[in-house]
Amino acid sequence: MATELIKINCLLAKLTKSKQYIKTLQLFQQVQSSHYLKPDQYTLSTTLTAAANRRDVAAGNQVHAIVIRTGFKPYPHVANTLLFLYSKSMDLGSVKRVFREIKNPDVYSWTTLLSACTNLGDVDYALQVFDEIPQRNEAVWNAVITGCADNNHSDIALGMFQRMHLLGIKHDNYSFASVLSSCSSDLIDFGEAVQSLVIKTGFSGRSSVKNALITMYFNFGDANQAFDVFEETEETVRDQITYNAMIAGFVSLGRDDEAFMMFKTMRKSGHRPTERTFVSVMSSCSCSKTAEQLHSDAIKTGFEDFNPVSNAAITMYSASGDLNNASVVFERLIEKDRVSWNTMITIYAQENCSRDAVSVYLQMQREGIEPDEFTIGSLLATLDSTENVEMILGIVIKRDLVSKPETRCIGRCVCYLYRNALQESDIVEFNDFRVSLKRVFGDRIKTILRDGCIGFNPDVYTLNIVLTICAGILAFRNGKEIHGYVLKFRYFHEPSLGNALIALYAKCGILDWSVNVFESMVYKDVVSWNSMISAYGNHGRGEDAVRCFEEMQKTTGGMVKVEPDHTTFTAALTACSHAGLVDHGVEIFNSMVNRYGLEPGIDHFSCIVDLLGRAGHLDAAEILMKSGRFNVHCSVWWNLFSSCAAHGDLRLGRIVAGFLLESEEDKSSVYVVLSNILANAGYWEEAADTRKMMRSYGVVKQPGYSWIRS
């Protein structure tokens, strides 16, 4: 019997070591069902390891019950494996309970507890336990340092590292690697000091330290130094983590081509890509052909059923414009996690497919996956009907966000809906919307708006929405209050908020305040310049708009030069048109085409033709229209037609009228304008004939109507 059990234990260990965890659990079940084999401490600890690695809580609990029943609980390696099981299962309460039952915890017990506490969010308890440990060796220090470094507590990790150094405890490659990879751009001096210590103590050749140095330099934004470390690393020292650090680093800096080249180098060097490799490189891919190659490679490598890889593939296909393949990957996922559902909802929301987004959410609900803040955030972008409004607000209430600090989410939701409703032209629909909100929240709506929109911790998104609402209803006083919050919470460095404030003050007629906000902005993006140019133009200050446009071309926003886009030229040309600045307008239009290589759209043509037409340069407008260099929309011909009427240009008016009668559905307006041009030129009979022709074709002039309702 003993010999048979030893063989089974060896087989269990072999299966677990080769990551065949299901087979390990199946073999253990066979042992349990036999009448002559009784598991010992080795059988139980190996099976617990398999259950832990598979995160099979149910199987782990069953084995734990057998451990208690058979009396093997006091055995150190069994107790430690139970710690490992609950740590992997993210059950911190069970980890603490099992640890308290261990009479003489060893180093593994302490480090497992410390790692579990730091990984699962109870850092204070971990530090308390750390101070109670009678003898603290390198492994115990490393457990706290690594756990804090990996879970966004870098300040504690660095403090523990310095404390360790002052006490004269020798660092090893684990502590060095954790601290180096935690150094951000504001800790360059500290990072370089640690690197010097690494060289001095002889750990510079370790792969984990090399990889951490690569990560550190990418954190500093220094891709060249990171690449130098990579080049200095011998091929025998480079591992999968080295390549992953390089790929992730290039992706973080937006250097997608170099990330993909590093991936190809990794493949050529014989290193098998890991799950993290594909997640990183997929996030940098926006080419449909390359996306298919990467996904095919991931499937061949065996990652088809790995959720993080599949989720990254869904996002990758979406970024490359291949929504069909994104949907296929999503549908083929055997076990969709919350990230999978959120990713698909987000994609549909970004594509303005609100019905599909809501449909996926409903499927998610049927599968028993509860929504989180990311689900709600994505669904916010799909709100296009009262039904969806009530559904989203219902989710917030069901998730009990009303009575928690997350109440801000409701305020954000309501703010978003107010903004959408304000854009509707039908005041009845807007009032229906307000009634809907009142029905859902009752008298709490004002409190929710106050706490959600301008509460104690407003974020950039929330403030942006509130400023947009204030601009939409010309609420200058409220907008000024929000401006105070922007300054109070030090969000003045956010370009989006500056842009919203420029638009707010301009719409409220206080242009000087728009100028003050614009000039105080540390970083101005293209939207900032566009907003200021538009503000000048809408206030009839065309020359200031042109000056602003010219300054934009000379100025850099931070480290990146700000290039004018289509919206910039629309704003500048509109300003010129309103102010009658013909020379400036023509110069700006020419620079758009010749200097920046942008193809004019309908708005740009309308502006330049309107500008030339208003100034009486109808010949120049005609030449531009007939040049054949651009696609001309009917609305642009209408601008020219109006100018012909204003300046009494009968010849050109007849030509434009002929074109519009061929392409325009509203022919009555064409006949009316042409008749007026003829009458103003003294051609009364021809004007009358034009009116008769209109009636003979059955075209009826649309009667005027008033916006004022009785």
XYZ file of C-alpha atoms in Angstrom:
710
model
C 0.000 0.000 0.000
C 2.775 2.437 0.975
C 4.651 1.729 -2.275
C 1.487 2.317 -4.314
C 0.841 5.639 -2.552
C 4.432 6.772 -3.174
C 4.000 6.092 -6.895
C 0.730 8.040 -6.930
C 2.328 10.935 -5.045
C 5.152 11.029 -7.604
C 2.620 11.045 -10.438
C 0.604 13.820 -8.743
C 3.781 15.873 -8.355
C 4.739 15.284 -12.000
C 1.295 16.320 -13.265
C 1.268 19.428 -11.090
C 4.777 20.415 -12.126
C 3.777 20.116 -15.800
C 0.699 22.306 -15.091
C -1.798 19.507 -15.770
C -3.856 20.576 -12.786
C -7.155 19.037 -13.897
C -5.518 15.617 -14.219
C -4.015 16.083 -10.742
C -7.464 16.719 -9.271
C -8.957 13.799 -11.198
C -6.258 11.426 -9.925
C -6.844 12.625 -6.373
C -10.546 11.835 -6.780
C -9.589 8.290 -7.787
C -7.449 8.005 -4.650
C -10.380 9.204 -2.556
C -12.807 6.744 -4.119
C -10.535 3.757 -3.538
C -11.095 1.672 -0.409
C -7.474 0.829 0.304
C -5.515 4.055 -0.450
C -5.427 6.836 2.118
C -3.878 10.192 1.165
C -0.960 11.427 3.258
C 0.446 14.928 3.772
C 2.263 14.843 0.403
C -0.869 13.762 -1.477
C -2.843 16.577 0.120
C -0.236 19.346 -0.306
C 0.317 18.498 -3.984
C -3.428 18.431 -4.677
C -3.878 21.732 -2.844
C -1.121 23.231 -5.031
C -2.970 22.127 -8.168
C -6.274 23.568 -6.885
C -4.495 26.828 -5.969
C -2.833 27.239 -9.364
C -6.127 26.521 -11.085
C -7.900 28.856 -8.649
C -10.457 26.107 -8.079
C -11.908 27.269 -4.762
C -14.493 24.461 -4.560
C -11.877 21.716 -5.002
C -9.552 23.486 -2.551
C -12.263 23.678 0.099
C -12.983 19.958 -0.298
C -9.314 19.067 0.153
C -9.107 21.455 3.123
C -11.980 19.552 4.769
C -10.123 16.261 4.210
C -6.968 17.817 5.735
C -8.910 18.674 8.908
C -10.642 15.285 9.046
C -7.438 13.274 8.548
C -5.445 15.316 11.070
C -2.746 16.628 8.711
C -3.443 20.275 9.497
C -0.423 20.741 11.817
C 2.034 19.658 9.101
C 3.932 22.810 8.015
C 3.977 22.117 4.276
C 0.241 21.316 4.301
C -0.583 24.489 6.245
C 1.636 26.557 3.945
C -0.068 25.124 0.880
C -3.422 26.095 2.375
C -2.055 29.639 2.741
C -1.009 29.515 -0.907
C -4.471 28.257 -1.933
C -6.398 31.074 -0.270
C -3.857 33.649 -1.363
C -4.357 32.574 -4.992
C -8.118 32.562 -4.430
C -7.868 36.175 -3.178
C -9.545 35.183 0.097
C -7.591 37.282 2.597
C -9.882 36.357 5.491
C -9.110 32.641 5.040
C -5.392 33.393 4.662
C -5.355 35.159 8.036
C -7.438 32.435 9.672
C -5.161 29.628 8.418
C -2.065 31.585 9.453
C -3.378 32.084 13.013
C -3.777 28.301 13.314
C -0.109 27.658 12.495
C 1.770 27.191 15.769
C 5.291 27.760 14.446
C 5.184 29.699 11.176
C 8.312 29.462 9.064
C 9.708 31.930 6.518
C 7.351 30.642 3.814
C 4.358 31.202 6.117
C 5.363 34.777 6.892
C 6.177 35.691 3.296
C 2.943 34.151 1.971
C 0.898 36.125 4.501
C 2.762 39.367 3.750
C 2.403 38.898 -0.003
C -1.306 38.141 0.326
C -1.901 41.257 2.444
C -0.033 43.600 0.098
C -1.584 42.054 -3.023
C -5.116 42.123 -1.620
C -5.078 45.680 -0.321
C -4.317 45.370 3.402
C -0.898 47.021 3.426
C -1.315 48.419 6.948
C -1.843 44.923 8.342
C 1.172 43.673 6.376
C 3.381 46.363 7.932
C 2.018 45.527 11.390
C 2.763 41.825 10.880
C 6.205 42.668 9.507
C 7.160 44.485 12.729
C 6.009 41.465 14.800
C 8.220 38.938 12.985
C 10.958 37.794 15.414
C 13.642 37.251 12.777
C 13.433 39.089 9.473
C 15.621 37.783 6.672
C 15.925 38.965 3.053
C 12.887 36.963 1.916
C 10.613 38.670 4.454
C 11.832 42.146 3.476
C 11.444 41.283 -0.194
C 7.873 40.065 0.334
C 6.822 43.501 1.596
C 8.929 45.499 -0.887
C 7.798 43.464 -3.901
C 4.163 43.363 -2.782
C 4.020 47.130 -2.279
C 5.888 47.829 -5.525
C 3.530 45.621 -7.532
C 0.391 47.162 -6.029
C 0.874 50.909 -6.468
C 2.487 51.533 -3.088
C 5.859 52.526 -4.492
C 6.499 55.091 -1.738
C 6.270 52.352 0.932
C 8.419 49.996 -1.159
C 11.143 52.630 -1.570
C 10.955 53.521 2.126
C 11.345 49.856 3.115
C 14.275 49.527 0.709
C 16.040 52.505 2.296
C 15.292 51.179 5.792
C 16.722 47.800 4.819
C 19.843 49.513 3.497
C 20.349 51.594 6.671
C 20.056 48.476 8.840
C 22.864 46.866 6.837
C 20.737 44.031 5.468
C 22.077 42.947 2.106
C 19.892 43.498 -0.919
C 19.452 40.788 -3.508
C 18.251 40.759 -7.093
C 14.599 40.622 -5.979
C 14.714 43.797 -3.882
C 16.792 45.596 -6.509
C 14.408 44.573 -9.299
C 11.298 45.646 -7.373
C 12.665 49.069 -6.473
C 14.186 49.851 -9.883
C 10.971 49.019 -11.742
C 9.040 51.274 -9.306
C 11.125 54.380 -10.018
C 9.092 56.975 -11.906
C 10.210 60.087 -13.774
C 10.357 62.132 -10.548
C 12.832 59.664 -8.994
C 15.584 59.747 -11.607
C 18.336 60.553 -9.097
C 17.188 57.806 -6.729
C 16.966 55.284 -9.570
C 20.477 56.084 -10.771
C 21.788 55.778 -7.184
C 20.207 52.322 -6.883
C 21.732 51.367 -10.245
C 25.176 52.360 -8.922
C 24.539 50.168 -5.861
C 23.559 47.310 -8.171
C 26.873 47.591 -10.022
C 28.813 47.886 -6.767
C 27.236 44.769 -5.249
C 27.643 42.678 -8.404
C 23.987 42.138 -9.314
C 24.102 44.012 -12.630
C 24.333 40.778 -14.619
C 21.124 39.239 -13.253
C 18.314 39.064 -15.796
C 15.684 40.270 -13.301
C 17.780 43.376 -12.542
C 18.423 44.048 -16.241
C 14.722 43.785 -16.933
C 13.936 46.175 -14.074
C 16.491 48.683 -15.419
C 14.776 48.561 -18.809
C 11.419 49.232 -17.151
C 12.914 52.066 -15.095
C 14.312 53.879 -18.124
C 11.011 53.532 -19.961
C 9.341 55.020 -16.853
C 11.765 57.915 -17.237
C 10.649 58.240 -20.875
C 14.195 57.429 -22.024
C 13.792 54.734 -24.694
C 17.434 55.124 -25.835
C 18.844 54.247 -22.397
C 16.423 51.324 -22.130
C 17.558 50.047 -25.515
C 21.223 50.440 -24.464
C 20.569 48.220 -21.430
C 18.872 45.703 -23.718
C 21.817 45.726 -26.153
C 24.319 45.307 -23.296
C 22.420 42.280 -22.007
C 23.951 39.062 -23.322
C 21.700 36.827 -25.372
C 22.085 34.063 -22.775
C 20.780 36.441 -20.069
C 17.810 37.765 -22.055
C 14.578 35.984 -21.293
C 10.905 36.395 -22.146
C 10.521 39.066 -19.468
C 13.337 41.090 -21.079
C 11.529 41.196 -24.396
C 8.191 41.859 -22.689
C 9.709 44.835 -20.863
C 10.998 46.259 -24.160
C 7.701 45.711 -25.991
C 5.577 47.140 -23.152
C 7.982 50.077 -22.822
C 7.805 51.021 -26.484
C 4.007 50.716 -26.370
C 3.832 52.994 -23.311
C 5.713 55.694 -25.243
C 3.531 55.296 -28.339
C 6.388 53.852 -30.395
C 4.255 51.084 -31.852
C 6.460 50.231 -34.835
C 9.456 49.619 -32.577
C 7.296 47.481 -30.276
C 6.304 45.301 -33.216
C 9.913 45.061 -34.432
C 10.968 43.954 -30.933
C 8.252 41.298 -31.050
C 9.682 39.997 -34.343
C 13.188 40.009 -32.828
C 11.869 38.011 -29.899
C 10.435 35.400 -32.269
C 13.662 35.183 -34.267
C 15.727 34.711 -31.110
C 13.710 31.594 -30.275
C 11.894 32.968 -27.213
C 8.279 31.856 -26.978
C 5.899 34.835 -26.515
C 3.955 34.849 -23.275
C 0.439 35.969 -22.494
C 1.781 39.423 -21.586
C 3.709 39.632 -24.859
C 0.572 39.297 -26.944
C -1.438 41.642 -24.714
C 1.220 44.361 -25.114
C 1.880 43.993 -28.830
C -1.829 43.705 -29.655
C -2.527 46.974 -27.851
C -0.117 48.720 -30.253
C -1.578 47.292 -33.465
C -4.067 49.208 -35.623
C -3.446 47.529 -38.995
C -6.073 44.933 -39.940
C -3.627 42.660 -41.790
C -1.099 42.702 -38.954
C -3.921 42.181 -36.458
C -4.932 38.933 -38.143
C -1.299 37.745 -38.192
C -0.836 38.498 -34.491
C -4.076 36.789 -33.528
C -3.179 33.754 -35.635
C 0.223 33.622 -33.932
C -1.420 33.804 -30.501
C -3.744 30.912 -31.386
C -0.839 28.797 -32.690
C 1.097 29.522 -29.506
C -1.800 28.188 -27.452
C -3.361 31.372 -26.063
C -6.735 31.161 -27.810
C -8.589 30.427 -24.553
C -6.667 32.948 -22.443
C -9.067 35.764 -21.632
C -6.493 38.599 -21.400
C -5.189 37.721 -24.877
C -8.676 37.385 -26.357
C -9.737 40.677 -24.759
C -6.655 42.360 -26.236
C -7.492 40.810 -29.628
C -11.025 42.223 -29.463
C -9.643 45.711 -28.774
C -7.005 45.289 -31.497
C -9.556 44.359 -34.165
C -11.722 47.284 -33.093
C -8.763 49.698 -33.376
C -8.104 48.433 -36.907
C -11.738 49.013 -37.861
C -12.597 45.307 -38.041
C -15.676 45.146 -35.842
C -16.739 41.834 -37.377
C -13.592 39.980 -36.248
C -13.831 41.630 -32.829
C -17.350 40.216 -32.481
C -16.214 36.760 -33.645
C -13.424 36.606 -31.033
C -15.876 37.716 -28.363
C -18.483 35.115 -29.327
C -15.882 32.303 -29.363
C -14.716 33.037 -25.812
C -15.728 30.050 -23.702
C -15.651 31.843 -20.349
C -16.142 35.578 -20.754
C -14.955 37.616 -17.768
C -16.103 41.116 -16.838
C -13.279 42.644 -18.884
C -14.508 40.778 -21.983
C -18.041 42.130 -21.609
C -16.840 45.657 -20.809
C -14.504 45.650 -23.795
C -17.294 44.722 -26.189
C -19.710 47.256 -24.674
C -17.034 49.959 -24.963
C -16.366 49.120 -28.608
C -20.036 49.323 -29.542
C -20.357 52.579 -27.584
C -17.397 54.094 -29.441
C -18.941 53.056 -32.749
C -22.272 54.682 -31.757
C -23.974 51.265 -31.878
C -26.085 51.905 -28.798
C -28.495 49.024 -29.407
C -25.649 46.519 -29.695
C -24.001 47.910 -26.551
C -27.201 47.581 -24.558
C -27.812 44.106 -26.027
C -24.353 42.937 -24.893
C -25.006 44.391 -21.437
C -28.273 42.453 -21.185
C -26.444 39.248 -22.193
C -23.866 40.033 -19.523
C -26.660 40.285 -16.958
C -28.138 36.961 -18.068
C -24.724 35.323 -17.587
C -24.690 36.558 -14.000
C -21.763 38.986 -14.438
C -22.348 42.089 -12.330
C -21.526 45.470 -13.916
C -18.822 47.698 -12.446
C -17.919 51.365 -12.885
C -16.330 50.630 -16.284
C -19.542 49.005 -17.515
C -21.544 52.028 -16.433
C -18.977 54.416 -17.900
C -19.214 52.714 -21.282
C -22.996 52.564 -21.211
C -23.116 56.299 -20.522
C -21.992 56.874 -24.098
C -24.965 54.860 -25.409
C -27.720 56.895 -23.814
C -29.953 57.926 -26.685
C -33.434 57.274 -25.327
C -35.488 57.626 -22.161
C -35.541 53.821 -21.813
C -31.752 53.676 -21.745
C -31.657 56.586 -19.307
C -33.824 54.755 -16.822
C -31.899 51.513 -17.338
C -28.520 53.083 -16.525
C -29.842 54.969 -13.538
C -31.526 51.749 -12.444
C -28.145 49.979 -12.529
C -26.656 52.679 -10.333
C -29.469 52.333 -7.817
C -29.361 48.532 -7.875
C -25.610 48.607 -7.259
C -26.321 50.826 -4.242
C -24.212 53.707 -5.500
C -26.717 56.232 -4.179
C -25.664 55.777 -0.551
C -21.923 55.465 -1.185
C -19.130 57.859 -2.143
C -19.590 56.628 -5.692
C -22.782 58.728 -5.769
C -20.671 60.968 -7.992
C -21.327 58.368 -10.688
C -25.019 59.263 -10.567
C -24.210 62.947 -10.821
C -21.977 62.215 -13.798
C -24.737 60.148 -15.369
C -27.345 62.843 -14.825
C -24.975 65.551 -16.092
C -24.334 63.552 -19.228
C -28.042 63.140 -19.792
C -28.752 66.815 -19.195
C -26.157 67.699 -21.807
C -27.698 65.328 -24.342
C -31.194 66.584 -23.578
C -30.143 70.205 -23.950
C -29.016 69.438 -27.490
C -32.535 68.343 -28.433
C -34.568 70.990 -30.255
C -37.892 69.772 -28.856
C -38.554 71.373 -25.463
C -41.308 68.814 -24.844
C -38.812 65.940 -25.052
C -36.497 67.756 -22.659
C -39.306 68.244 -20.147
C -40.246 64.564 -20.472
C -36.645 63.723 -19.703
C -36.684 65.853 -16.547
C -39.911 64.165 -15.435
C -38.221 60.793 -15.985
C -35.308 61.762 -13.745
C -37.720 63.108 -11.142
C -39.619 59.824 -11.171
C -36.415 57.815 -10.649
C -34.797 59.962 -7.956
C -37.605 62.063 -6.517
C -36.471 65.061 -4.480
C -32.883 63.760 -4.310
C -32.062 64.945 -7.829
C -30.661 68.322 -6.692
C -28.523 66.684 -4.012
C -27.225 64.131 -6.490
C -26.317 66.833 -8.971
C -24.578 68.853 -6.267
C -22.648 65.916 -4.802
C -22.010 64.272 -8.147
C -20.992 67.298 -10.179
C -19.302 69.612 -7.723
C -18.749 67.398 -4.712
C -15.622 66.935 -2.659
C -13.647 65.039 -5.288
C -14.792 66.031 -8.776
C -12.754 64.605 -11.617
C -11.891 66.076 -14.999
C -14.671 64.226 -16.817
C -17.366 65.422 -14.418
C -16.203 69.045 -14.435
C -16.035 68.983 -18.222
C -19.639 67.860 -18.518
C -20.873 70.455 -16.034
C -19.028 73.230 -17.893
C -20.603 72.021 -21.145
C -24.041 72.204 -19.518
C -23.327 75.716 -18.217
C -22.246 76.818 -21.702
C -25.368 75.259 -23.242
C -27.748 77.199 -20.983
C -25.496 80.300 -20.690
C -25.190 79.756 -16.918
C -22.311 82.183 -16.364
C -22.575 82.242 -12.563
C -22.553 78.455 -12.230
C -19.746 78.182 -14.738
C -17.694 80.652 -12.721
C -18.211 78.464 -9.632
C -16.956 75.426 -11.543
C -13.936 77.497 -12.621
C -13.253 77.944 -8.900
C -13.335 74.171 -8.410
C -10.931 73.727 -11.310
C -8.447 76.032 -9.594
C -9.083 74.578 -6.123
C -8.446 70.989 -7.167
C -5.459 71.977 -9.335
C -7.026 70.822 -12.583
C -5.963 74.012 -14.359
C -3.254 72.047 -16.190
C -5.923 69.959 -17.971
C -6.362 71.320 -21.542
C -9.924 69.971 -21.847
C -11.118 72.068 -18.902
C -9.392 75.182 -20.219
C -11.049 74.592 -23.587
C -14.463 74.220 -21.953
C -13.962 77.456 -19.997
C -12.963 79.345 -23.159
C -16.174 78.180 -24.859
C -18.276 78.957 -21.772
C -17.124 82.563 -21.374
C -17.271 83.205 -25.124
C -20.891 81.976 -25.314
C -21.768 84.120 -22.302
C -20.387 87.152 -24.151
C -17.365 87.720 -21.888
C -14.562 87.366 -24.417
C -11.904 88.904 -22.163
C -12.327 86.048 -19.695
C -11.899 83.548 -22.534
C -8.654 85.306 -23.453
C -7.457 85.220 -19.826
C -8.116 81.468 -19.562
C -6.389 80.834 -22.892
C -3.289 82.840 -21.992
C -2.993 81.161 -18.566
C -3.082 77.619 -19.990
C 0.218 75.770 -19.550
C -0.461 73.313 -22.347
C -2.556 74.316 -25.334
C -3.732 71.577 -27.679
C -5.335 72.054 -31.094
C -8.794 72.316 -29.490
C -7.557 75.217 -27.331
C -6.452 77.210 -30.371
C -9.622 76.312 -32.284
C -11.795 77.434 -29.359
C -10.009 80.780 -29.123
C -10.137 81.407 -32.881
C -13.867 80.587 -32.871
C -14.444 82.854 -29.862
C -12.810 85.797 -31.648
C -14.736 85.064 -34.849
C -18.118 84.791 -33.116
C -17.529 88.175 -31.473
C -16.743 89.817 -34.813
C -13.049 90.217 -34.050
C -11.772 88.724 -37.281
C -8.315 90.316 -37.142
C -7.714 88.892 -33.664
C -8.829 85.488 -34.956
C -6.294 85.719 -37.801
C -3.579 86.799 -35.375
C -4.395 83.833 -33.134
C -4.245 81.504 -36.150
C -0.817 82.872 -37.074
C 0.477 82.485 -33.502
C -0.711 78.886 -33.482
C 1.581 78.051 -36.392
C 4.576 79.496 -34.542
C 3.867 78.027 -31.104
C 4.389 74.579 -29.643
C 2.045 73.058 -27.069
C 4.412 71.481 -24.539
C 6.858 69.215 -26.401
C 4.693 68.580 -29.455
C 4.086 71.135 -32.215
C 0.409 71.931 -32.594
C -0.685 71.608 -36.221
C -3.929 73.185 -37.441
C -6.632 70.697 -38.427
C -9.820 70.936 -40.483
C -11.678 72.538 -37.572
C -8.975 75.204 -37.244
C -9.414 76.265 -40.833
C -13.208 76.266 -40.521
C -12.983 78.593 -37.503
C -10.423 80.897 -39.142
C -12.288 81.100 -42.469
C -15.602 81.722 -40.707
C -14.023 84.574 -38.745
C -12.663 86.075 -41.973
C -16.048 85.701 -43.666
C -17.904 87.468 -40.853
C -15.365 90.292 -40.765
C -14.955 90.614 -44.546
C -11.199 89.901 -44.449
C -10.862 88.698 -48.036
C -7.068 88.716 -48.366
C -6.544 86.897 -45.078
C -9.264 84.377 -45.910
C -7.779 83.555 -49.319
C -4.316 83.240 -47.785
C -5.601 80.884 -45.080
C -7.513 78.772 -47.610
C -4.420 78.493 -49.836
C -2.232 77.495 -46.887
C -4.717 74.770 -45.986
C -4.377 73.202 -49.420
C -0.787 73.972 -50.392
C 1.088 74.075 -47.081
C -0.773 71.531 -44.956
C -2.136 69.304 -47.708
C -5.636 69.170 -46.244
C -8.582 68.592 -48.562
C -11.229 71.301 -48.069
C -14.600 70.112 -46.854
C -18.055 71.578 -47.335
C -17.573 74.021 -44.439
C -14.331 75.388 -45.867
C -15.810 75.866 -49.342
C -18.895 77.512 -47.884
C -16.720 79.936 -45.924
C -14.389 80.937 -48.772
C -17.197 81.229 -51.331
C -19.301 83.202 -48.858
C -16.297 85.448 -48.131
C -15.584 86.116 -51.815
C -19.274 86.490 -52.623
C -20.027 88.963 -49.845
C -17.070 91.096 -50.940
C -18.353 91.051 -54.544
C -15.490 88.923 -55.905
C -17.928 86.695 -57.768
C -15.547 86.010 -60.645
C -12.929 84.624 -58.231
C -15.580 82.494 -56.535
C -16.757 81.181 -59.926
C -13.201 80.286 -60.965
C -12.656 78.424 -57.688
C -15.911 76.512 -58.078
C -15.156 75.516 -61.668
C -11.480 74.642 -61.086
C -12.374 70.969 -60.752
C -9.838 70.538 -57.936
C -12.484 69.999 -55.308
C -15.808 68.266 -54.820
C -18.417 71.019 -54.490
C -21.549 70.460 -52.422
C -24.954 71.988 -53.234
C -24.797 74.149 -50.115
C -21.705 75.892 -51.512
C -23.552 76.669 -54.762
C -26.345 78.135 -52.640
C -23.845 80.484 -50.958
C -22.738 81.695 -54.374
C -26.366 81.983 -55.526
C -27.160 84.215 -52.520
C -24.185 86.434 -53.363
C -25.396 86.704 -56.955
C -28.749 87.915 -55.638
C -27.099 90.394 -53.253
C -24.847 91.878 -55.942
C -27.318 91.560 -58.869
C -25.029 89.317 -60.956
C -27.581 88.017 -63.470
C -25.111 86.124 -65.682
C -23.626 84.023 -62.910
C -27.003 83.753 -61.182
C -28.487 82.029 -64.244
C -25.537 79.576 -64.383
C -25.812 78.685 -60.696
C -29.599 78.381 -60.947
C -29.207 75.895 -63.794
C -26.893 73.756 -61.709
C -29.163 73.866 -58.646
C -32.285 72.984 -60.662
C -30.524 69.793 -61.761
C -29.387 68.729 -58.297
C -31.611 70.470 -55.722
C -34.843 68.912 -54.453
C -36.178 72.231 -53.109
C -36.617 73.734 -56.608
C -39.154 76.346 -55.440
C -36.411 78.289 -53.600
C -34.262 78.295 -56.740
C -37.106 79.706 -58.842
C -37.912 82.364 -56.223
C -34.303 83.599 -55.904
C -33.780 83.563 -59.686
C -37.047 85.469 -60.183
C -35.892 88.103 -57.683
C -32.525 88.475 -59.461
C -34.300 88.962 -62.784
C -36.748 91.480 -61.323
C -33.957 93.496 -59.649
C -32.121 93.611 -62.990
C -35.239 94.994 -64.679
C -36.230 91.810 -66.525
C -39.838 91.877 -65.316
C -41.336 89.677 -68.006
C -38.661 87.004 -67.604
C -39.151 87.142 -63.833
C -42.883 86.575 -64.312
C -42.168 83.723 -66.748
C -39.912 82.099 -64.152
C -42.765 82.186 -61.633
C -45.137 80.671 -64.197
C -42.584 77.965 -64.974
C -42.390 77.153 -61.256
C -46.172 76.678 -61.103
C -46.310 74.697 -64.355
C -43.892 72.160 -62.874
C -46.147 71.851 -59.845
C -43.588 73.482 -57.604
C -45.185 75.510 -54.811
C -43.421 78.134 -52.765
C -43.306 77.003 -49.156
C -45.284 79.374 -46.917
C -43.520 81.056 -44.066
C -44.335 80.112 -40.489
C -43.655 81.454 -37.023
C -41.793 79.798 -34.156
C -44.235 81.471 -31.778
C -46.990 79.055 -30.808
C -50.463 80.193 -29.787
